Amino acid sequence: MEVVIWRDSVAMGDDIEAPHEWVVPVAADAAIGAVVEEMLRVGYLASIAGGRATWIVEGAQPLAVVAQQWAAPRWLADPELPVSTVRRPDGRPDLQIRYWCQADPDRVFDSLRTGAPLPDRYGG
């Protein structure tokens, strides 16, 4: 099976390499946590100057928050879920990684966990 991962661009220079799509062959029972760990291991997410990028990992729903300044993702879903259970039924990428700029990742995580509105990604 293949998982398609797509991430947002972080800046105009990053757009040169867009679209940021990565097709990853995985076993049908591969855990979503293992797929995200591989994504981090290979450096798929862009790093930004200042070291404070915040990312939201989504399947059919938000799954985790990844922050450049954190050592590990913070999970909203069970990272042991098989990746086959989080595939999007509407044809969009299986995993979308949304760049939430330099918003406080703790606030982003808490908002997603509680259902509160997300903080402004641009800090305004």
Tab-separated table of N, CA and C in Angstrom:
chain	number	residue	atom	x	y	z
A	1	MET	N	0.849	-1.168	0.000
A	1	MET	CA	0.000	0.000	0.000
A	1	MET	C	0.896	1.232	0.000
A	2	GLU	N	0.362	2.325	-0.496
A	2	GLU	CA	1.093	3.597	-0.490
A	2	GLU	C	0.321	4.641	0.295
A	3	VAL	N	1.042	5.457	1.014
A	3	VAL	CA	0.469	6.607	1.701
A	3	VAL	C	1.000	7.844	0.994
A	4	VAL	N	0.090	8.737	0.641
A	4	VAL	CA	0.485	9.998	0.028
A	4	VAL	C	0.489	11.057	1.122
A	5	ILE	N	1.625	11.728	1.272
A	5	ILE	CA	1.763	12.793	2.267
A	5	ILE	C	1.999	14.092	1.510
A	6	TRP	N	1.290	15.130	1.915
A	6	TRP	CA	1.427	16.433	1.281
A	6	TRP	C	1.583	17.467	2.380
A	7	ARG	N	2.528	18.380	2.195
A	7	ARG	CA	2.713	19.440	3.196
A	7	ARG	C	2.604	20.814	2.560
A	8	ASP	N	2.219	21.781	3.380
A	8	ASP	CA	2.171	23.177	2.962
A	8	ASP	C	3.585	23.705	2.739
A	9	SER	N	3.688	24.717	1.900
A	9	SER	CA	4.945	25.456	1.748
A	9	SER	C	5.108	26.398	2.935
A	10	VAL	N	6.357	26.722	3.249
A	10	VAL	CA	6.613	27.629	4.368
A	10	VAL	C	6.989	29.037	3.917
A	11	ALA	N	7.382	29.197	2.658
A	11	ALA	CA	7.810	30.505	2.150
A	11	ALA	C	7.857	30.451	0.629
A	12	MET	N	8.007	31.604	0.002
A	12	MET	CA	8.052	31.655	-1.458
A	12	MET	C	9.174	30.795	-2.022
A	13	GLY	N	10.334	30.806	-1.403
A	13	GLY	CA	11.442	29.989	-1.890
A	13	GLY	C	11.132	28.498	-1.818
A	14	ASP	N	10.346	28.117	-0.842
A	14	ASP	CA	9.931	26.723	-0.686
A	14	ASP	C	8.947	26.327	-1.788
A	15	ASP	N	8.220	27.312	-2.330
A	15	ASP	CA	7.254	27.044	-3.398
A	15	ASP	C	7.925	26.524	-4.661
A	16	ILE	N	9.198	26.816	-4.839
A	16	ILE	CA	9.923	26.376	-6.033
A	16	ILE	C	9.859	24.865	-6.163
A	17	GLU	N	9.869	24.168	-5.039
A	17	GLU	CA	9.854	22.711	-5.053
A	17	GLU	C	8.451	22.133	-4.908
A	18	ALA	N	7.419	22.983	-4.885
A	18	ALA	CA	6.044	22.509	-4.720
A	18	ALA	C	5.595	21.768	-5.985
A	19	PRO	N	4.638	20.857	-5.909
A	19	PRO	CA	3.954	20.479	-4.677
A	19	PRO	C	4.842	19.588	-3.822
A	20	HIS	N	4.619	19.682	-2.547
A	20	HIS	CA	5.427	18.923	-1.587
A	20	HIS	C	4.722	17.605	-1.287
A	21	GLU	N	4.781	16.718	-2.250
A	21	GLU	CA	4.116	15.426	-2.128
A	21	GLU	C	5.163	14.335	-1.984
A	22	TRP	N	4.878	13.405	-1.096
A	22	TRP	CA	5.784	12.286	-0.866
A	22	TRP	C	4.933	11.031	-0.814
A	23	VAL	N	5.247	10.083	-1.658
A	23	VAL	CA	4.530	8.813	-1.684
A	23	VAL	C	5.396	7.780	-0.969
A	24	VAL	N	4.841	7.202	0.089
A	24	VAL	CA	5.593	6.294	0.948
A	24	VAL	C	4.982	4.897	0.880
A	25	PRO	N	5.750	3.907	0.439
A	25	PRO	CA	5.232	2.539	0.493
A	25	PRO	C	5.269	2.032	1.938
A	26	VAL	N	4.150	1.479	2.393
A	26	VAL	CA	4.065	0.964	3.761
A	26	VAL	C	3.275	-0.339	3.765
A	27	ALA	N	3.462	-1.117	4.804
A	27	ALA	CA	2.632	-2.302	5.008
A	27	ALA	C	1.218	-1.850	5.368
A	28	ALA	N	0.222	-2.633	5.000
A	28	ALA	CA	-1.175	-2.268	5.258
A	28	ALA	C	-1.448	-2.055	6.742
A	29	ASP	N	-0.701	-2.734	7.598
A	29	ASP	CA	-0.926	-2.594	9.034
A	29	ASP	C	0.051	-1.618	9.699
A	30	ALA	N	0.769	-0.838	8.904
A	30	ALA	CA	1.730	0.124	9.466
A	30	ALA	C	1.013	1.126	10.363
A	31	ALA	N	1.612	1.423	11.498
A	31	ALA	CA	1.033	2.381	12.440
A	31	ALA	C	1.263	3.802	11.944
A	32	ILE	N	0.280	4.654	12.167
A	32	ILE	CA	0.393	6.053	11.752
A	32	ILE	C	1.588	6.708	12.444
A	33	GLY	N	1.860	6.325	13.675
A	33	GLY	CA	3.016	6.873	14.387
A	33	GLY	C	4.322	6.546	13.695
A	34	ALA	N	4.433	5.340	13.158
A	34	ALA	CA	5.653	4.943	12.447
A	34	ALA	C	5.818	5.742	11.165
A	35	VAL	N	4.711	6.026	10.484
A	35	VAL	CA	4.776	6.821	9.252
A	35	VAL	C	5.227	8.246	9.579
A	36	VAL	N	4.678	8.826	10.627
A	36	VAL	CA	5.066	10.189	11.019
A	36	VAL	C	6.522	10.209	11.486
A	37	GLU	N	6.950	9.220	12.234
A	37	GLU	CA	8.351	9.162	12.668
A	37	GLU	C	9.292	9.074	11.467
A	38	GLU	N	8.926	8.299	10.455
A	38	GLU	CA	9.755	8.213	9.244
A	38	GLU	C	9.795	9.561	8.530
A	39	MET	N	8.654	10.237	8.479
A	39	MET	CA	8.583	11.557	7.863
A	39	MET	C	9.551	12.516	8.560
A	40	LEU	N	9.599	12.462	9.875
A	40	LEU	CA	10.505	13.328	10.632
A	40	LEU	C	11.959	12.897	10.456
A	41	ARG	N	12.191	11.598	10.427
A	41	ARG	CA	13.556	11.079	10.299
A	41	ARG	C	14.207	11.515	8.996
A	42	VAL	N	13.440	11.518	7.902
A	42	VAL	CA	14.018	11.876	6.599
A	42	VAL	C	14.034	13.385	6.357
A	43	GLY	N	13.491	14.171	7.285
A	43	GLY	CA	13.518	15.623	7.132
A	43	GLY	C	12.523	16.162	6.127
A	44	TYR	N	11.372	15.502	5.990
A	44	TYR	CA	10.355	15.937	5.030
A	44	TYR	C	9.809	17.327	5.347
A	45	LEU	N	9.665	17.654	6.619
A	45	LEU	CA	9.149	18.973	6.986
A	45	LEU	C	10.250	20.014	6.873
A	46	ALA	N	9.896	21.148	6.322
A	46	ALA	CA	10.859	22.239	6.202
A	46	ALA	C	11.169	22.809	7.588
A	47	SER	N	12.419	23.132	7.813
A	47	SER	CA	12.822	23.844	9.025
A	47	SER	C	12.828	25.328	8.698
A	48	ILE	N	12.541	26.136	9.691
A	48	ILE	CA	12.554	27.576	9.458
A	48	ILE	C	13.579	28.228	10.371
A	49	ALA	N	14.060	29.384	9.939
A	49	ALA	CA	14.986	30.157	10.764
A	49	ALA	C	14.279	30.509	12.067
A	50	GLY	N	14.965	30.409	13.150
A	50	GLY	CA	14.366	30.675	14.449
A	50	GLY	C	13.882	29.412	15.134
A	51	GLY	N	13.703	28.330	14.373
A	51	GLY	CA	13.404	27.027	14.947
A	51	GLY	C	12.065	26.867	15.621
A	52	ARG	N	11.026	27.553	15.130
A	52	ARG	CA	9.741	27.475	15.809
A	52	ARG	C	8.580	27.188	14.863
A	53	ALA	N	8.754	26.307	13.913
A	53	ALA	CA	7.659	25.936	13.008
A	53	ALA	C	6.682	25.014	13.725
A	54	THR	N	5.389	25.219	13.478
A	54	THR	CA	4.337	24.372	14.034
A	54	THR	C	3.581	23.728	12.881
A	55	TRP	N	3.354	22.429	12.983
A	55	TRP	CA	2.687	21.657	11.937
A	55	TRP	C	1.531	20.860	12.543
A	56	ILE	N	0.434	20.755	11.780
A	56	ILE	CA	-0.701	19.915	12.168
A	56	ILE	C	-0.751	18.751	11.189
A	57	VAL	N	-0.702	17.534	11.708
A	57	VAL	CA	-0.785	16.328	10.884
A	57	VAL	C	-2.247	15.903	10.851
A	58	GLU	N	-2.807	15.812	9.640
A	58	GLU	CA	-4.215	15.452	9.496
A	58	GLU	C	-4.388	14.267	8.565
A	59	GLY	N	-5.352	13.431	8.898
A	59	GLY	CA	-5.882	12.430	7.989
A	59	GLY	C	-7.299	12.894	7.707
A	60	ALA	N	-8.281	12.095	8.058
A	60	ALA	CA	-9.670	12.540	7.976
A	60	ALA	C	-9.969	13.540	9.096
A	61	GLN	N	-9.087	13.586	10.093
A	61	GLN	CA	-9.204	14.509	11.222
A	61	GLN	C	-7.793	14.808	11.722
A	62	PRO	N	-7.623	15.822	12.569
A	62	PRO	CA	-6.288	16.080	13.115
A	62	PRO	C	-5.781	14.880	13.920
A	63	LEU	N	-4.524	14.533	13.681
A	63	LEU	CA	-3.919	13.369	14.328
A	63	LEU	C	-2.832	13.735	15.325
A	64	ALA	N	-2.065	14.784	15.013
A	64	ALA	CA	-0.925	15.140	15.868
A	64	ALA	C	-0.501	16.570	15.578
A	65	VAL	N	0.243	17.125	16.505
A	65	VAL	CA	0.917	18.405	16.304
A	65	VAL	C	2.413	18.123	16.394
A	66	VAL	N	3.145	18.665	15.436
A	66	VAL	CA	4.600	18.550	15.395
A	66	VAL	C	5.149	19.967	15.481
A	67	ALA	N	6.135	20.166	16.323
A	67	ALA	CA	6.761	21.480	16.435
A	67	ALA	C	8.263	21.317	16.281
A	68	GLN	N	8.858	22.229	15.557
A	68	GLN	CA	10.304	22.172	15.326
A	68	GLN	C	11.062	22.167	16.651
A	69	GLN	N	10.516	22.815	17.668
A	69	GLN	CA	11.210	22.900	18.949
A	69	GLN	C	10.895	21.724	19.887
A	70	TRP	N	10.003	20.822	19.496
A	70	TRP	CA	9.683	19.651	20.312
A	70	TRP	C	10.519	18.463	19.867
A	71	ALA	N	10.808	17.576	20.783
A	71	ALA	CA	11.567	16.362	20.463
A	71	ALA	C	10.701	15.297	19.791
A	72	ALA	N	9.373	15.354	20.002
A	72	ALA	CA	8.480	14.328	19.460
A	72	ALA	C	7.103	14.929	19.199
A	73	PRO	N	6.328	14.308	18.313
A	73	PRO	CA	4.955	14.776	18.074
A	73	PRO	C	4.106	14.622	19.338
A	74	ARG	N	3.059	15.427	19.420
A	74	ARG	CA	2.048	15.253	20.470
A	74	ARG	C	0.791	14.759	19.761
A	75	TRP	N	0.306	13.637	20.219
A	75	TRP	CA	-0.740	12.912	19.506
A	75	TRP	C	-2.137	13.253	19.997
A	76	LEU	N	-3.036	13.456	19.036
A	76	LEU	CA	-4.459	13.637	19.296
A	76	LEU	C	-5.195	12.323	19.064
A	77	ALA	N	-4.574	11.426	18.341
A	77	ALA	CA	-5.116	10.098	18.044
A	77	ALA	C	-4.089	9.071	18.500
A	78	ASP	N	-4.507	7.839	18.574
A	78	ASP	CA	-3.602	6.762	18.967
A	78	ASP	C	-2.568	6.551	17.866
A	79	PRO	N	-1.276	6.756	18.140
A	79	PRO	CA	-0.262	6.588	17.101
A	79	PRO	C	-0.116	5.142	16.627
A	80	GLU	N	-0.723	4.203	17.339
A	80	GLU	CA	-0.672	2.797	16.928
A	80	GLU	C	-1.774	2.436	15.933
A	81	LEU	N	-2.674	3.381	15.638
A	81	LEU	CA	-3.717	3.110	14.637
A	81	LEU	C	-3.074	2.740	13.313
A	82	PRO	N	-3.613	1.729	12.625
A	82	PRO	CA	-3.092	1.429	11.289
A	82	PRO	C	-3.348	2.610	10.355
A	83	VAL	N	-2.377	2.938	9.542
A	83	VAL	CA	-2.511	4.068	8.629
A	83	VAL	C	-3.704	3.877	7.692
A	84	SER	N	-4.083	2.647	7.422
A	84	SER	CA	-5.232	2.392	6.549
A	84	SER	C	-6.530	2.927	7.139
A	85	THR	N	-6.586	3.151	8.459
A	85	THR	CA	-7.815	3.645	9.086
A	85	THR	C	-7.945	5.159	9.027
A	86	VAL	N	-6.899	5.864	8.631
A	86	VAL	CA	-6.968	7.330	8.597
A	86	VAL	C	-6.908	7.880	7.177
A	87	ARG	N	-7.056	7.013	6.187
A	87	ARG	CA	-7.050	7.470	4.796
A	87	ARG	C	-8.272	8.339	4.539
A	88	ARG	N	-8.102	9.369	3.715
A	88	ARG	CA	-9.204	10.259	3.374
A	88	ARG	C	-10.079	9.608	2.300
A	89	PRO	N	-11.387	9.624	2.494
A	89	PRO	CA	-12.275	9.026	1.502
A	89	PRO	C	-12.560	9.938	0.309
A	90	ASP	N	-12.145	11.197	0.371
A	90	ASP	CA	-12.530	12.168	-0.658
A	90	ASP	C	-11.475	12.403	-1.734
A	91	GLY	N	-10.432	11.605	-1.763
A	91	GLY	CA	-9.432	11.756	-2.810
A	91	GLY	C	-8.304	12.711	-2.478
A	92	ARG	N	-8.399	13.457	-1.384
A	92	ARG	CA	-7.289	14.321	-0.977
A	92	ARG	C	-6.138	13.456	-0.486
A	93	PRO	N	-4.954	14.028	-0.301
A	93	PRO	CA	-3.823	13.230	0.184
A	93	PRO	C	-4.190	12.480	1.462
A	94	ASP	N	-3.578	11.334	1.623
A	94	ASP	CA	-3.853	10.519	2.804
A	94	ASP	C	-3.480	11.255	4.085
A	95	LEU	N	-2.357	11.946	4.073
A	95	LEU	CA	-1.959	12.776	5.204
A	95	LEU	C	-1.632	14.158	4.683
A	96	GLN	N	-2.205	15.151	5.300
A	96	GLN	CA	-1.879	16.527	4.959
A	96	GLN	C	-1.204	17.141	6.168
A	97	ILE	N	-0.080	17.790	5.925
A	97	ILE	CA	0.680	18.428	6.994
A	97	ILE	C	0.516	19.934	6.810
A	98	ARG	N	-0.270	20.538	7.674
A	98	ARG	CA	-0.581	21.969	7.571
A	98	ARG	C	0.427	22.772	8.386
A	99	TYR	N	1.022	23.747	7.734
A	99	TYR	CA	1.988	24.635	8.392
A	99	TYR	C	1.209	25.694	9.147
A	100	TRP	N	1.378	25.743	10.458
A	100	TRP	CA	0.675	26.730	11.265
A	100	TRP	C	1.649	27.815	11.719
A	101	CYS	N	2.561	28.140	10.820
A	101	CYS	CA	3.550	29.206	11.011
A	101	CYS	C	4.272	29.044	12.348
A	102	GLN	N	4.418	30.149	13.067
A	102	GLN	CA	5.140	30.110	14.337
A	102	GLN	C	4.191	30.240	15.518
A	103	ALA	N	2.934	29.816	15.293
A	103	ALA	CA	1.969	29.831	16.396
A	103	ALA	C	2.470	28.918	17.513
A	104	ASP	N	2.125	29.269	18.738
A	104	ASP	CA	2.526	28.478	19.902
A	104	ASP	C	1.969	27.057	19.754
A	105	PRO	N	2.833	26.053	19.633
A	105	PRO	CA	2.343	24.694	19.404
A	105	PRO	C	1.519	24.140	20.566
A	106	ASP	N	1.784	24.601	21.789
A	106	ASP	CA	0.968	24.158	22.925
A	106	ASP	C	-0.469	24.645	22.770
A	107	ARG	N	-0.636	25.886	22.332
A	107	ARG	CA	-1.982	26.430	22.103
A	107	ARG	C	-2.670	25.716	20.951
A	108	VAL	N	-1.921	25.425	19.883
A	108	VAL	CA	-2.496	24.700	18.746
A	108	VAL	C	-2.972	23.325	19.209
A	109	PHE	N	-2.132	22.610	19.938
A	109	PHE	CA	-2.491	21.284	20.437
A	109	PHE	C	-3.726	21.357	21.333
A	110	ASP	N	-3.725	22.286	22.290
A	110	ASP	CA	-4.862	22.407	23.205
A	110	ASP	C	-6.145	22.749	22.457
A	111	SER	N	-6.062	23.611	21.453
A	111	SER	CA	-7.244	23.968	20.666
A	111	SER	C	-7.799	22.755	19.935
A	112	LEU	N	-6.927	21.987	19.320
A	112	LEU	CA	-7.381	20.793	18.609
A	112	LEU	C	-7.938	19.748	19.577
A	113	ARG	N	-7.313	19.622	20.725
A	113	ARG	CA	-7.751	18.627	21.713
A	113	ARG	C	-9.117	18.970	22.289
A	114	THR	N	-9.383	20.256	22.493
A	114	THR	CA	-10.633	20.673	23.139
A	114	THR	C	-11.712	21.102	22.156
A	115	GLY	N	-11.357	21.248	20.891
A	115	GLY	CA	-12.334	21.712	19.903
A	115	GLY	C	-12.471	23.222	19.850
A	116	ALA	N	-11.591	23.936	20.524
A	116	ALA	CA	-11.607	25.403	20.497
A	116	ALA	C	-11.052	25.890	19.157
A	117	PRO	N	-11.355	27.133	18.772
A	117	PRO	CA	-10.780	27.663	17.535
A	117	PRO	C	-9.251	27.679	17.607
A	118	LEU	N	-8.628	27.402	16.486
A	118	LEU	CA	-7.165	27.450	16.421
A	118	LEU	C	-6.676	28.883	16.580
A	119	PRO	N	-5.510	29.074	17.186
A	119	PRO	CA	-4.944	30.423	17.244
A	119	PRO	C	-4.602	30.894	15.836
A	120	ASP	N	-4.578	32.194	15.656
A	120	ASP	CA	-4.220	32.770	14.360
A	120	ASP	C	-2.819	32.312	13.987
A	121	ARG	N	-2.698	31.710	12.841
A	121	ARG	CA	-1.385	31.193	12.437
A	121	ARG	C	-0.382	32.306	12.180
A	122	TYR	N	-0.858	33.514	11.905
A	122	TYR	CA	0.039	34.630	11.600
A	122	TYR	C	0.295	35.517	12.814
A	123	GLY	N	-0.268	35.157	13.964
A	123	GLY	CA	0.010	35.875	15.204
A	123	GLY	C	-0.726	37.179	15.362
A	124	GLY	N	-1.691	37.440	14.505
A	124	GLY	CA	-2.403	38.717	14.570
A	124	GLY	C	-3.576	38.731	15.476
